[in-house]
Amino acid sequence: MIGQRVSFLYGGSNRRERDVVTPHSISILLFIEKYTRMRPKYWEHRPTDSSTSHPDITPQERKATCLMTVRLVQGGDMVLSELLHVLESAPLLPHHITSFMTALHQMYCSGIDSLLNLFDSVEKFAIQDPTRIETFPCLWTSVVGLYLRGLNLSFRRLSFSQVTLLYQRFRNYYEECYAPHNSHLQQHTDIQMNAEESNTAEDTDSDAKMEDMMEDPREDDSGADLTLCSAEVMAINSTDAAESSVQPPLIPPQNFQRNMDPSSYQAGHSTRQQAELFISQQTSLLQFTETAALSPPDLQEKIRQLVKQNPDLAEAHYLSYLNCIRVKEFSGAVHSLLRTYDGHLIPRDSNRVEDQGRGFRYAALNLAALHAQFGHKKAGLAVLKEAIRLAQESSDHVCLQHALAWLYTLSPTHKAQLMRRSMVKSSELSLSYLRSLGRLNHAAQLAHTRATPAYLLQSIVRAEALNCQHSLVSLQHGAWALRAALWANWGVSTMTALASQLLLHLNTHHPTNPTTFYSAQPTCAAVCNIAIGLANLGEYQLAGDVLQHAQERFPAYGQHSHTWMFAQAHITLNDLLHQGRWTEAQIVITNMATSHPTEAKLRHCELLVAKGELTGAWELLGELRKDPEVVGELRVRLLVVESCAAVAGGGNAVAVPLLVEALTTAHDHHLTYLAALTHLHTANVQLQLSLHSEAEVSISAGLGVILSGGSVYDQARARLVAAKLQVSKSKGKDRIRKLLETAVSLELVHKLFMKVRAYHKVRETLYFKARLYHEVGYIEERNKCALEFRQFELQHPCQSYQLSINSF
């Protein structure tokens, strides 16, 4: 019983699908018919005399008309107002649009005869006789020719009552755009439309049933039907005479807003071919650029209509699955995925038992990918093992390689070995995508080890060669995004910005739409890299504008929005910490913890150290030390924060071994920028321990890297530590001169701190500058600095626990 139900829903009926004649298809026929009458047949020569009535059609207009015709033929139904707006937005011949709209009005006013005459001309289109004016000038084997023949066959199968109701539906279709609605006529029309839909469903199910109805010998019933149909025709024609004086509107109404994408058609009947075209377009757009596809609610409503019209269309459920993943809806994604493979699990042919196993293993593979998308690693591994077992039983090597790609993604251990196996086997099976993906993932995995930058970049170059050979657009973006991430990890901000800019300038337009370009998570990451780079330079306004562009390009409901949200939280948190606004910073850290918990904990430690809550900071730092994910860059940053907590508590001697360990880890992982910052932290501690020679060596090791590519805040801190070292070293007769030079150099440090709104550091700079002027006896300059400090304190009250000049 269950098998029969599933078979009925998914391909149980063997009846051939037929085109259904709708008012929208009648409009398409009129559009084609007016174009044929407007120009000579393609086998005729264009008249050269000036008395001809054929307008001059440019090649661009002819190309636009042909493309528009194919678009209308392959697309679904839409309302008349949207159809007119689509035609007006295309570069078509204005005379063609005017004649088409006039023909619509004439058919609205002329009665059923105009509809019958239209399909009579359609029936004769394959003759292609130059003497027949009404012949459609197109090949009967072309896309348009097959469409016209299919509609003609469907129209000829309609009974006279159904033709009458079809014309009434066309009148309503026209009135929705132009004429005012009549309430009682609309109510009567709704009843007729329901009756017509039921009759159409019954009459078009099978040829045998249609023939039985047409050859029914009961003349009394047919006579009653004929009388009823004649009354309907007389009623329609009587209204035509009263409305024939209405002038045809030549300008479509503009009181609506529609998406001009070809897939944004209104709800209406869609054949299976149109539904499959829509699904393929939307699936391609979701993978290529999410914002070009329909919005999640509109797409889900369209999928619901397609499933209602084509119950055996399993691809629609898979599109629903992608749409649910897009908005991170787990329940709907699982339900849609199961509905997708319901039709494939029961074999339609008893001789093809392998289809059942194929459906099972790919269903398991997609379910594992779904769990991986939502971060359910244990559940994903359990389902993935089942997919691997089924693939091994059937010797499906392609499925095994895809499973292996998800295995090294979900597996907590032996990632490098699994990636190497995937690359070798994918190369043997000529799976270029998995081979390139494995190389990129292997390079990203080795970034957390002691692998040299040259080896990582060489692996990316090999992957890029595969991407260019096989036109793997998504992996081309992924390669440049990984390159930018590695340069950022190594601390070379210039190369990070360059790689991000090159990614954004890649010419990766859609194969079928030159105006649509690839836009996914790597693109969003590149935009965020540029925003973070601007924020590091103190250009918060420009960084906000770039993030605003990212928000518009990747909406909040999309699957890539977490990237720009994290970048926005990162920039905002740095700004709040610089200003000393602890409460707002805590809110941002809480929001960051939803997507990046480890990063949020580390930033929370920085906040606790800045607030002076050292006990809570040490407890949280102890938890992070036990976290196995804290390796490489995170490990270095953790050790630096621990050293800052030790310095804030007065334990300078405790901070030294922490900084030495951080420096060793940074050198092992080639983290040049973090190593330079660690050198400056070490120099600050050494100055407090009166180790001036060692501090000078540390500053020399890190100052050049920071000043050449560091953020404005780090540059200002580096200059401030260098100024402290110069003051500590100055002795003897030259001390006064060096102190004055240092005080003058602090003016640049003050400007840099003000640019990034680091108010606690501005107060420290003013205090240090006043002390220098006091020591050299410049009382007026000292008082000026003290007054500036007081005014700044009133304008920006200090919320920190103390004014410490010992921290870096």
PDB file of N, CA and C in Angstrom, residues 524-607:
ATOM      1  N   CYS A 524      32.254  37.620  -0.166  1.00  0.00           N
ATOM      2  CA  CYS A 524      31.922  38.344   1.064  1.00  0.00           C
ATOM      3  C   CYS A 524      33.152  38.504   1.949  1.00  0.00           C
ATOM      4  N   ALA A 525      33.987  37.467   2.025  1.00  0.00           N
ATOM      5  CA  ALA A 525      35.211  37.562   2.832  1.00  0.00           C
ATOM      6  C   ALA A 525      36.161  38.613   2.278  1.00  0.00           C
ATOM      7  N   ALA A 526      36.237  38.725   0.950  1.00  0.00           N
ATOM      8  CA  ALA A 526      37.113  39.739   0.355  1.00  0.00           C
ATOM      9  C   ALA A 526      36.619  41.141   0.684  1.00  0.00           C
ATOM     10  N   VAL A 527      35.327  41.362   0.606  1.00  0.00           N
ATOM     11  CA  VAL A 527      34.773  42.682   0.956  1.00  0.00           C
ATOM     12  C   VAL A 527      35.043  42.991   2.420  1.00  0.00           C
ATOM     13  N   CYS A 528      34.905  41.999   3.292  1.00  0.00           N
ATOM     14  CA  CYS A 528      35.154  42.221   4.718  1.00  0.00           C
ATOM     15  C   CYS A 528      36.633  42.483   4.988  1.00  0.00           C
ATOM     16  N   ASN A 529      37.516  41.843   4.231  1.00  0.00           N
ATOM     17  CA  ASN A 529      38.952  42.129   4.398  1.00  0.00           C
ATOM     18  C   ASN A 529      39.267  43.588   4.103  1.00  0.00           C
ATOM     19  N   ILE A 530      38.639  44.111   3.061  1.00  0.00           N
ATOM     20  CA  ILE A 530      38.866  45.515   2.728  1.00  0.00           C
ATOM     21  C   ILE A 530      38.310  46.422   3.816  1.00  0.00           C
ATOM     22  N   ALA A 531      37.136  46.077   4.352  1.00  0.00           N
ATOM     23  CA  ALA A 531      36.542  46.881   5.427  1.00  0.00           C
ATOM     24  C   ALA A 531      37.417  46.865   6.670  1.00  0.00           C
ATOM     25  N   ILE A 532      37.935  45.706   7.040  1.00  0.00           N
ATOM     26  CA  ILE A 532      38.806  45.616   8.218  1.00  0.00           C
ATOM     27  C   ILE A 532      40.098  46.392   7.984  1.00  0.00           C
ATOM     28  N   GLY A 533      40.624  46.318   6.754  1.00  0.00           N
ATOM     29  CA  GLY A 533      41.827  47.094   6.446  1.00  0.00           C
ATOM     30  C   GLY A 533      41.599  48.590   6.585  1.00  0.00           C
ATOM     31  N   LEU A 534      40.443  49.068   6.135  1.00  0.00           N
ATOM     32  CA  LEU A 534      40.128  50.495   6.302  1.00  0.00           C
ATOM     33  C   LEU A 534      39.951  50.865   7.765  1.00  0.00           C
ATOM     34  N   ALA A 535      39.320  49.980   8.536  1.00  0.00           N
ATOM     35  CA  ALA A 535      39.148  50.258   9.968  1.00  0.00           C
ATOM     36  C   ALA A 535      40.495  50.298  10.690  1.00  0.00           C
ATOM     37  N   ASN A 536      41.425  49.446  10.293  1.00  0.00           N
ATOM     38  CA  ASN A 536      42.757  49.473  10.912  1.00  0.00           C
ATOM     39  C   ASN A 536      43.493  50.777  10.624  1.00  0.00           C
ATOM     40  N   LEU A 537      43.141  51.412   9.513  1.00  0.00           N
ATOM     41  CA  LEU A 537      43.738  52.709   9.184  1.00  0.00           C
ATOM     42  C   LEU A 537      42.979  53.879   9.810  1.00  0.00           C
ATOM     43  N   GLY A 538      41.941  53.578  10.583  1.00  0.00           N
ATOM     44  CA  GLY A 538      41.162  54.623  11.228  1.00  0.00           C
ATOM     45  C   GLY A 538      40.055  55.215  10.382  1.00  0.00           C
ATOM     46  N   GLU A 539      39.829  54.665   9.202  1.00  0.00           N
ATOM     47  CA  GLU A 539      38.781  55.161   8.306  1.00  0.00           C
ATOM     48  C   GLU A 539      37.477  54.405   8.602  1.00  0.00           C
ATOM     49  N   TYR A 540      36.872  54.716   9.728  1.00  0.00           N
ATOM     50  CA  TYR A 540      35.669  53.991  10.148  1.00  0.00           C
ATOM     51  C   TYR A 540      34.477  54.283   9.246  1.00  0.00           C
ATOM     52  N   GLN A 541      34.396  55.488   8.721  1.00  0.00           N
ATOM     53  CA  GLN A 541      33.291  55.827   7.843  1.00  0.00           C
ATOM     54  C   GLN A 541      33.366  55.021   6.547  1.00  0.00           C
ATOM     55  N   LEU A 542      34.554  54.939   5.965  1.00  0.00           N
ATOM     56  CA  LEU A 542      34.717  54.151   4.742  1.00  0.00           C
ATOM     57  C   LEU A 542      34.493  52.667   5.010  1.00  0.00           C
ATOM     58  N   ALA A 543      34.964  52.194   6.160  1.00  0.00           N
ATOM     59  CA  ALA A 543      34.737  50.795   6.505  1.00  0.00           C
ATOM     60  C   ALA A 543      33.250  50.501   6.663  1.00  0.00           C
ATOM     61  N   GLY A 544      32.513  51.448   7.244  1.00  0.00           N
ATOM     62  CA  GLY A 544      31.066  51.264   7.357  1.00  0.00           C
ATOM     63  C   GLY A 544      30.379  51.235   6.007  1.00  0.00           C
ATOM     64  N   ASP A 545      30.851  52.062   5.083  1.00  0.00           N
ATOM     65  CA  ASP A 545      30.259  52.047   3.733  1.00  0.00           C
ATOM     66  C   ASP A 545      30.512  50.712   3.027  1.00  0.00           C
ATOM     67  N   VAL A 546      31.723  50.174   3.201  1.00  0.00           N
ATOM     68  CA  VAL A 546      32.023  48.877   2.580  1.00  0.00           C
ATOM     69  C   VAL A 546      31.179  47.772   3.199  1.00  0.00           C
ATOM     70  N   LEU A 547      31.010  47.814   4.515  1.00  0.00           N
ATOM     71  CA  LEU A 547      30.157  46.820   5.166  1.00  0.00           C
ATOM     72  C   LEU A 547      28.701  46.981   4.765  1.00  0.00           C
ATOM     73  N   GLN A 548      28.279  48.203   4.526  1.00  0.00           N
ATOM     74  CA  GLN A 548      26.919  48.418   4.037  1.00  0.00           C
ATOM     75  C   GLN A 548      26.729  47.770   2.672  1.00  0.00           C
ATOM     76  N   HIS A 549      27.749  47.865   1.833  1.00  0.00           N
ATOM     77  CA  HIS A 549      27.688  47.183   0.540  1.00  0.00           C
ATOM     78  C   HIS A 549      27.597  45.669   0.731  1.00  0.00           C
ATOM     79  N   ALA A 550      28.348  45.145   1.698  1.00  0.00           N
ATOM     80  CA  ALA A 550      28.274  43.711   1.967  1.00  0.00           C
ATOM     81  C   ALA A 550      26.884  43.302   2.461  1.00  0.00           C
ATOM     82  N   GLN A 551      26.255  44.140   3.258  1.00  0.00           N
ATOM     83  CA  GLN A 551      24.903  43.840   3.735  1.00  0.00           C
ATOM     84  C   GLN A 551      23.898  43.832   2.593  1.00  0.00           C
ATOM     85  N   GLU A 552      24.055  44.755   1.658  1.00  0.00           N
ATOM     86  CA  GLU A 552      23.143  44.782   0.519  1.00  0.00           C
ATOM     87  C   GLU A 552      23.393  43.614  -0.431  1.00  0.00           C
ATOM     88  N   ARG A 553      24.632  43.235  -0.574  1.00  0.00           N
ATOM     89  CA  ARG A 553      24.969  42.151  -1.495  1.00  0.00           C
ATOM     90  C   ARG A 553      24.687  40.779  -0.906  1.00  0.00           C
ATOM     91  N   PHE A 554      24.788  40.664   0.419  1.00  0.00           N
ATOM     92  CA  PHE A 554      24.516  39.405   1.109  1.00  0.00           C
ATOM     93  C   PHE A 554      23.516  39.696   2.229  1.00  0.00           C
ATOM     94  N   PRO A 555      22.220  39.538   1.958  1.00  0.00           N
ATOM     95  CA  PRO A 555      21.202  39.884   2.952  1.00  0.00           C
ATOM     96  C   PRO A 555      21.361  39.110   4.251  1.00  0.00           C
ATOM     97  N   ALA A 556      20.720  39.612   5.281  1.00  0.00           N
ATOM     98  CA  ALA A 556      20.878  39.018   6.612  1.00  0.00           C
ATOM     99  C   ALA A 556      20.321  37.606   6.672  1.00  0.00           C
ATOM    100  N   TYR A 557      19.319  37.292   5.830  1.00  0.00           N
ATOM    101  CA  TYR A 557      18.750  35.950   5.863  1.00  0.00           C
ATOM    102  C   TYR A 557      19.590  34.945   5.084  1.00  0.00           C
ATOM    103  N   GLY A 558      20.611  35.398   4.366  1.00  0.00           N
ATOM    104  CA  GLY A 558      21.401  34.514   3.529  1.00  0.00           C
ATOM    105  C   GLY A 558      22.380  33.675   4.335  1.00  0.00           C
ATOM    106  N   GLN A 559      22.940  32.673   3.669  1.00  0.00           N
ATOM    107  CA  GLN A 559      23.840  31.750   4.338  1.00  0.00           C
ATOM    108  C   GLN A 559      25.246  32.304   4.483  1.00  0.00           C
ATOM    109  N   HIS A 560      25.570  33.420   3.814  1.00  0.00           N
ATOM    110  CA  HIS A 560      26.906  34.009   3.908  1.00  0.00           C
ATOM    111  C   HIS A 560      26.921  35.277   4.761  1.00  0.00           C
ATOM    112  N   SER A 561      25.810  35.599   5.390  1.00  0.00           N
ATOM    113  CA  SER A 561      25.735  36.857   6.139  1.00  0.00           C
ATOM    114  C   SER A 561      26.594  36.829   7.401  1.00  0.00           C
ATOM    115  N   HIS A 562      26.873  35.614   7.935  1.00  0.00           N
ATOM    116  CA  HIS A 562      27.656  35.555   9.169  1.00  0.00           C
ATOM    117  C   HIS A 562      29.061  36.106   8.964  1.00  0.00           C
ATOM    118  N   THR A 563      29.558  36.125   7.723  1.00  0.00           N
ATOM    119  CA  THR A 563      30.907  36.627   7.473  1.00  0.00           C
ATOM    120  C   THR A 563      30.986  38.126   7.726  1.00  0.00           C
ATOM    121  N   TRP A 564      30.071  38.895   7.094  1.00  0.00           N
ATOM    122  CA  TRP A 564      30.118  40.343   7.324  1.00  0.00           C
ATOM    123  C   TRP A 564      29.632  40.704   8.724  1.00  0.00           C
ATOM    124  N   MET A 565      28.791  39.879   9.330  1.00  0.00           N
ATOM    125  CA  MET A 565      28.379  40.151  10.707  1.00  0.00           C
ATOM    126  C   MET A 565      29.567  40.044  11.660  1.00  0.00           C
ATOM    127  N   PHE A 566      30.413  39.023  11.439  1.00  0.00           N
ATOM    128  CA  PHE A 566      31.603  38.897  12.284  1.00  0.00           C
ATOM    129  C   PHE A 566      32.573  40.053  12.045  1.00  0.00           C
ATOM    130  N   ALA A 567      32.751  40.445  10.778  1.00  0.00           N
ATOM    131  CA  ALA A 567      33.630  41.578  10.488  1.00  0.00           C
ATOM    132  C   ALA A 567      33.110  42.855  11.131  1.00  0.00           C
ATOM    133  N   GLN A 568      31.817  43.053  11.066  1.00  0.00           N
ATOM    134  CA  GLN A 568      31.226  44.235  11.696  1.00  0.00           C
ATOM    135  C   GLN A 568      31.410  44.200  13.208  1.00  0.00           C
ATOM    136  N   ALA A 569      31.219  43.021  13.813  1.00  0.00           N
ATOM    137  CA  ALA A 569      31.425  42.905  15.261  1.00  0.00           C
ATOM    138  C   ALA A 569      32.891  43.126  15.631  1.00  0.00           C
ATOM    139  N   HIS A 570      33.802  42.637  14.802  1.00  0.00           N
ATOM    140  CA  HIS A 570      35.233  42.811  15.061  1.00  0.00           C
ATOM    141  C   HIS A 570      35.619  44.287  15.029  1.00  0.00           C
ATOM    142  N   ILE A 571      35.158  44.999  14.022  1.00  0.00           N
ATOM    143  CA  ILE A 571      35.484  46.435  13.921  1.00  0.00           C
ATOM    144  C   ILE A 571      34.851  47.210  15.056  1.00  0.00           C
ATOM    145  N   THR A 572      33.587  46.914  15.338  1.00  0.00           N
ATOM    146  CA  THR A 572      32.885  47.632  16.404  1.00  0.00           C
ATOM    147  C   THR A 572      33.511  47.375  17.762  1.00  0.00           C
ATOM    148  N   LEU A 573      33.903  46.125  18.012  1.00  0.00           N
ATOM    149  CA  LEU A 573      34.501  45.790  19.309  1.00  0.00           C
ATOM    150  C   LEU A 573      35.835  46.500  19.501  1.00  0.00           C
ATOM    151  N   ASN A 574      36.665  46.540  18.473  1.00  0.00           N
ATOM    152  CA  ASN A 574      37.932  47.266  18.595  1.00  0.00           C
ATOM    153  C   ASN A 574      37.695  48.740  18.899  1.00  0.00           C
ATOM    154  N   ASP A 575      36.725  49.319  18.229  1.00  0.00           N
ATOM    155  CA  ASP A 575      36.414  50.730  18.458  1.00  0.00           C
ATOM    156  C   ASP A 575      35.926  50.966  19.885  1.00  0.00           C
ATOM    157  N   LEU A 576      35.065  50.082  20.373  1.00  0.00           N
ATOM    158  CA  LEU A 576      34.534  50.245  21.728  1.00  0.00           C
ATOM    159  C   LEU A 576      35.617  50.034  22.784  1.00  0.00           C
ATOM    160  N   LEU A 577      36.510  49.078  22.559  1.00  0.00           N
ATOM    161  CA  LEU A 577      37.606  48.875  23.505  1.00  0.00           C
ATOM    162  C   LEU A 577      38.554  50.069  23.523  1.00  0.00           C
ATOM    163  N   HIS A 578      38.784  50.658  22.362  1.00  0.00           N
ATOM    164  CA  HIS A 578      39.629  51.862  22.321  1.00  0.00           C
ATOM    165  C   HIS A 578      38.999  53.008  23.083  1.00  0.00           C
ATOM    166  N   GLN A 579      37.691  53.150  22.978  1.00  0.00           N
ATOM    167  CA  GLN A 579      37.001  54.243  23.653  1.00  0.00           C
ATOM    168  C   GLN A 579      36.730  53.958  25.127  1.00  0.00           C
ATOM    169  N   GLY A 580      36.872  52.707  25.549  1.00  0.00           N
ATOM    170  CA  GLY A 580      36.603  52.368  26.941  1.00  0.00           C
ATOM    171  C   GLY A 580      35.133  52.222  27.266  1.00  0.00           C
ATOM    172  N   ARG A 581      34.324  51.863  26.292  1.00  0.00           N
ATOM    173  CA  ARG A 581      32.874  51.667  26.512  1.00  0.00           C
ATOM    174  C   ARG A 581      32.643  50.183  26.751  1.00  0.00           C
ATOM    175  N   TRP A 582      32.797  49.799  28.041  1.00  0.00           N
ATOM    176  CA  TRP A 582      32.821  48.378  28.378  1.00  0.00           C
ATOM    177  C   TRP A 582      31.459  47.706  28.219  1.00  0.00           C
ATOM    178  N   THR A 583      30.392  48.390  28.600  1.00  0.00           N
ATOM    179  CA  THR A 583      29.067  47.760  28.558  1.00  0.00           C
ATOM    180  C   THR A 583      28.673  47.407  27.123  1.00  0.00           C
ATOM    181  N   GLU A 584      28.872  48.357  26.218  1.00  0.00           N
ATOM    182  CA  GLU A 584      28.533  48.080  24.822  1.00  0.00           C
ATOM    183  C   GLU A 584      29.454  47.019  24.223  1.00  0.00           C
ATOM    184  N   ALA A 585      30.715  47.014  24.659  1.00  0.00           N
ATOM    185  CA  ALA A 585      31.641  45.990  24.170  1.00  0.00           C
ATOM    186  C   ALA A 585      31.199  44.599  24.614  1.00  0.00           C
ATOM    187  N   GLN A 586      30.667  44.508  25.840  1.00  0.00           N
ATOM    188  CA  GLN A 586      30.188  43.205  26.317  1.00  0.00           C
ATOM    189  C   GLN A 586      29.021  42.702  25.479  1.00  0.00           C
ATOM    190  N   ILE A 587      28.144  43.591  25.024  1.00  0.00           N
ATOM    191  CA  ILE A 587      27.014  43.190  24.174  1.00  0.00           C
ATOM    192  C   ILE A 587      27.512  42.652  22.838  1.00  0.00           C
ATOM    193  N   VAL A 588      28.508  43.319  22.272  1.00  0.00           N
ATOM    194  CA  VAL A 588      29.057  42.862  20.990  1.00  0.00           C
ATOM    195  C   VAL A 588      29.720  41.495  21.141  1.00  0.00           C
ATOM    196  N   ILE A 589      30.418  41.277  22.247  1.00  0.00           N
ATOM    197  CA  ILE A 589      31.057  39.978  22.472  1.00  0.00           C
ATOM    198  C   ILE A 589      30.018  38.882  22.615  1.00  0.00           C
ATOM    199  N   THR A 590      28.913  39.181  23.273  1.00  0.00           N
ATOM    200  CA  THR A 590      27.830  38.197  23.400  1.00  0.00           C
ATOM    201  C   THR A 590      27.261  37.826  22.041  1.00  0.00           C
ATOM    202  N   ASN A 591      27.084  38.817  21.185  1.00  0.00           N
ATOM    203  CA  ASN A 591      26.586  38.526  19.836  1.00  0.00           C
ATOM    204  C   ASN A 591      27.607  37.737  19.014  1.00  0.00           C
ATOM    205  N   MET A 592      28.885  38.014  19.214  1.00  0.00           N
ATOM    206  CA  MET A 592      29.928  37.302  18.482  1.00  0.00           C
ATOM    207  C   MET A 592      30.002  35.838  18.884  1.00  0.00           C
ATOM    208  N   ALA A 593      29.634  35.538  20.126  1.00  0.00           N
ATOM    209  CA  ALA A 593      29.746  34.169  20.616  1.00  0.00           C
ATOM    210  C   ALA A 593      28.815  33.207  19.906  1.00  0.00           C
ATOM    211  N   THR A 594      27.763  33.701  19.244  1.00  0.00           N
ATOM    212  CA  THR A 594      26.831  32.811  18.555  1.00  0.00           C
ATOM    213  C   THR A 594      27.463  32.119  17.357  1.00  0.00           C
ATOM    214  N   SER A 595      28.403  32.787  16.706  1.00  0.00           N
ATOM    215  CA  SER A 595      29.024  32.205  15.518  1.00  0.00           C
ATOM    216  C   SER A 595      30.496  31.861  15.718  1.00  0.00           C
ATOM    217  N   HIS A 596      31.200  32.575  16.596  1.00  0.00           N
ATOM    218  CA  HIS A 596      32.633  32.333  16.823  1.00  0.00           C
ATOM    219  C   HIS A 596      32.881  32.306  18.336  1.00  0.00           C
ATOM    220  N   PRO A 597      32.556  31.209  18.995  1.00  0.00           N
ATOM    221  CA  PRO A 597      32.655  31.173  20.467  1.00  0.00           C
ATOM    222  C   PRO A 597      34.080  31.319  20.992  1.00  0.00           C
ATOM    223  N   THR A 598      35.054  30.681  20.336  1.00  0.00           N
ATOM    224  CA  THR A 598      36.433  30.770  20.819  1.00  0.00           C
ATOM    225  C   THR A 598      36.977  32.190  20.703  1.00  0.00           C
ATOM    226  N   GLU A 599      36.706  32.829  19.558  1.00  0.00           N
ATOM    227  CA  GLU A 599      37.135  34.215  19.385  1.00  0.00           C
ATOM    228  C   GLU A 599      36.457  35.122  20.392  1.00  0.00           C
ATOM    229  N   ALA A 600      35.188  34.870  20.686  1.00  0.00           N
ATOM    230  CA  ALA A 600      34.456  35.698  21.654  1.00  0.00           C
ATOM    231  C   ALA A 600      35.055  35.559  23.060  1.00  0.00           C
ATOM    232  N   LYS A 601      35.457  34.343  23.430  1.00  0.00           N
ATOM    233  CA  LYS A 601      36.071  34.159  24.746  1.00  0.00           C
ATOM    234  C   LYS A 601      37.398  34.902  24.852  1.00  0.00           C
ATOM    235  N   LEU A 602      38.183  34.849  23.781  1.00  0.00           N
ATOM    236  CA  LEU A 602      39.477  35.538  23.805  1.00  0.00           C
ATOM    237  C   LEU A 602      39.285  37.050  23.894  1.00  0.00           C
ATOM    238  N   ARG A 603      38.326  37.569  23.147  1.00  0.00           N
ATOM    239  CA  ARG A 603      38.069  39.017  23.235  1.00  0.00           C
ATOM    240  C   ARG A 603      37.465  39.395  24.583  1.00  0.00           C
ATOM    241  N   HIS A 604      36.728  38.481  25.188  1.00  0.00           N
ATOM    242  CA  HIS A 604      36.203  38.750  26.532  1.00  0.00           C
ATOM    243  C   HIS A 604      37.335  38.857  27.549  1.00  0.00           C
ATOM    244  N   CYS A 605      38.373  38.044  27.353  1.00  0.00           N
ATOM    245  CA  CYS A 605      39.540  38.164  28.231  1.00  0.00           C
ATOM    246  C   CYS A 605      40.188  39.543  28.097  1.00  0.00           C
ATOM    247  N   GLU A 606      40.303  40.041  26.885  1.00  0.00           N
ATOM    248  CA  GLU A 606      40.854  41.383  26.679  1.00  0.00           C
ATOM    249  C   GLU A 606      40.003  42.430  27.395  1.00  0.00           C
ATOM    250  N   LEU A 607      38.682  42.264  27.317  1.00  0.00           N
ATOM    251  CA  LEU A 607      37.795  43.215  27.985  1.00  0.00           C
ATOM    252  C   LEU A 607      37.967  43.165  29.501  1.00  0.00           C
TER     253      LEU A 607
END
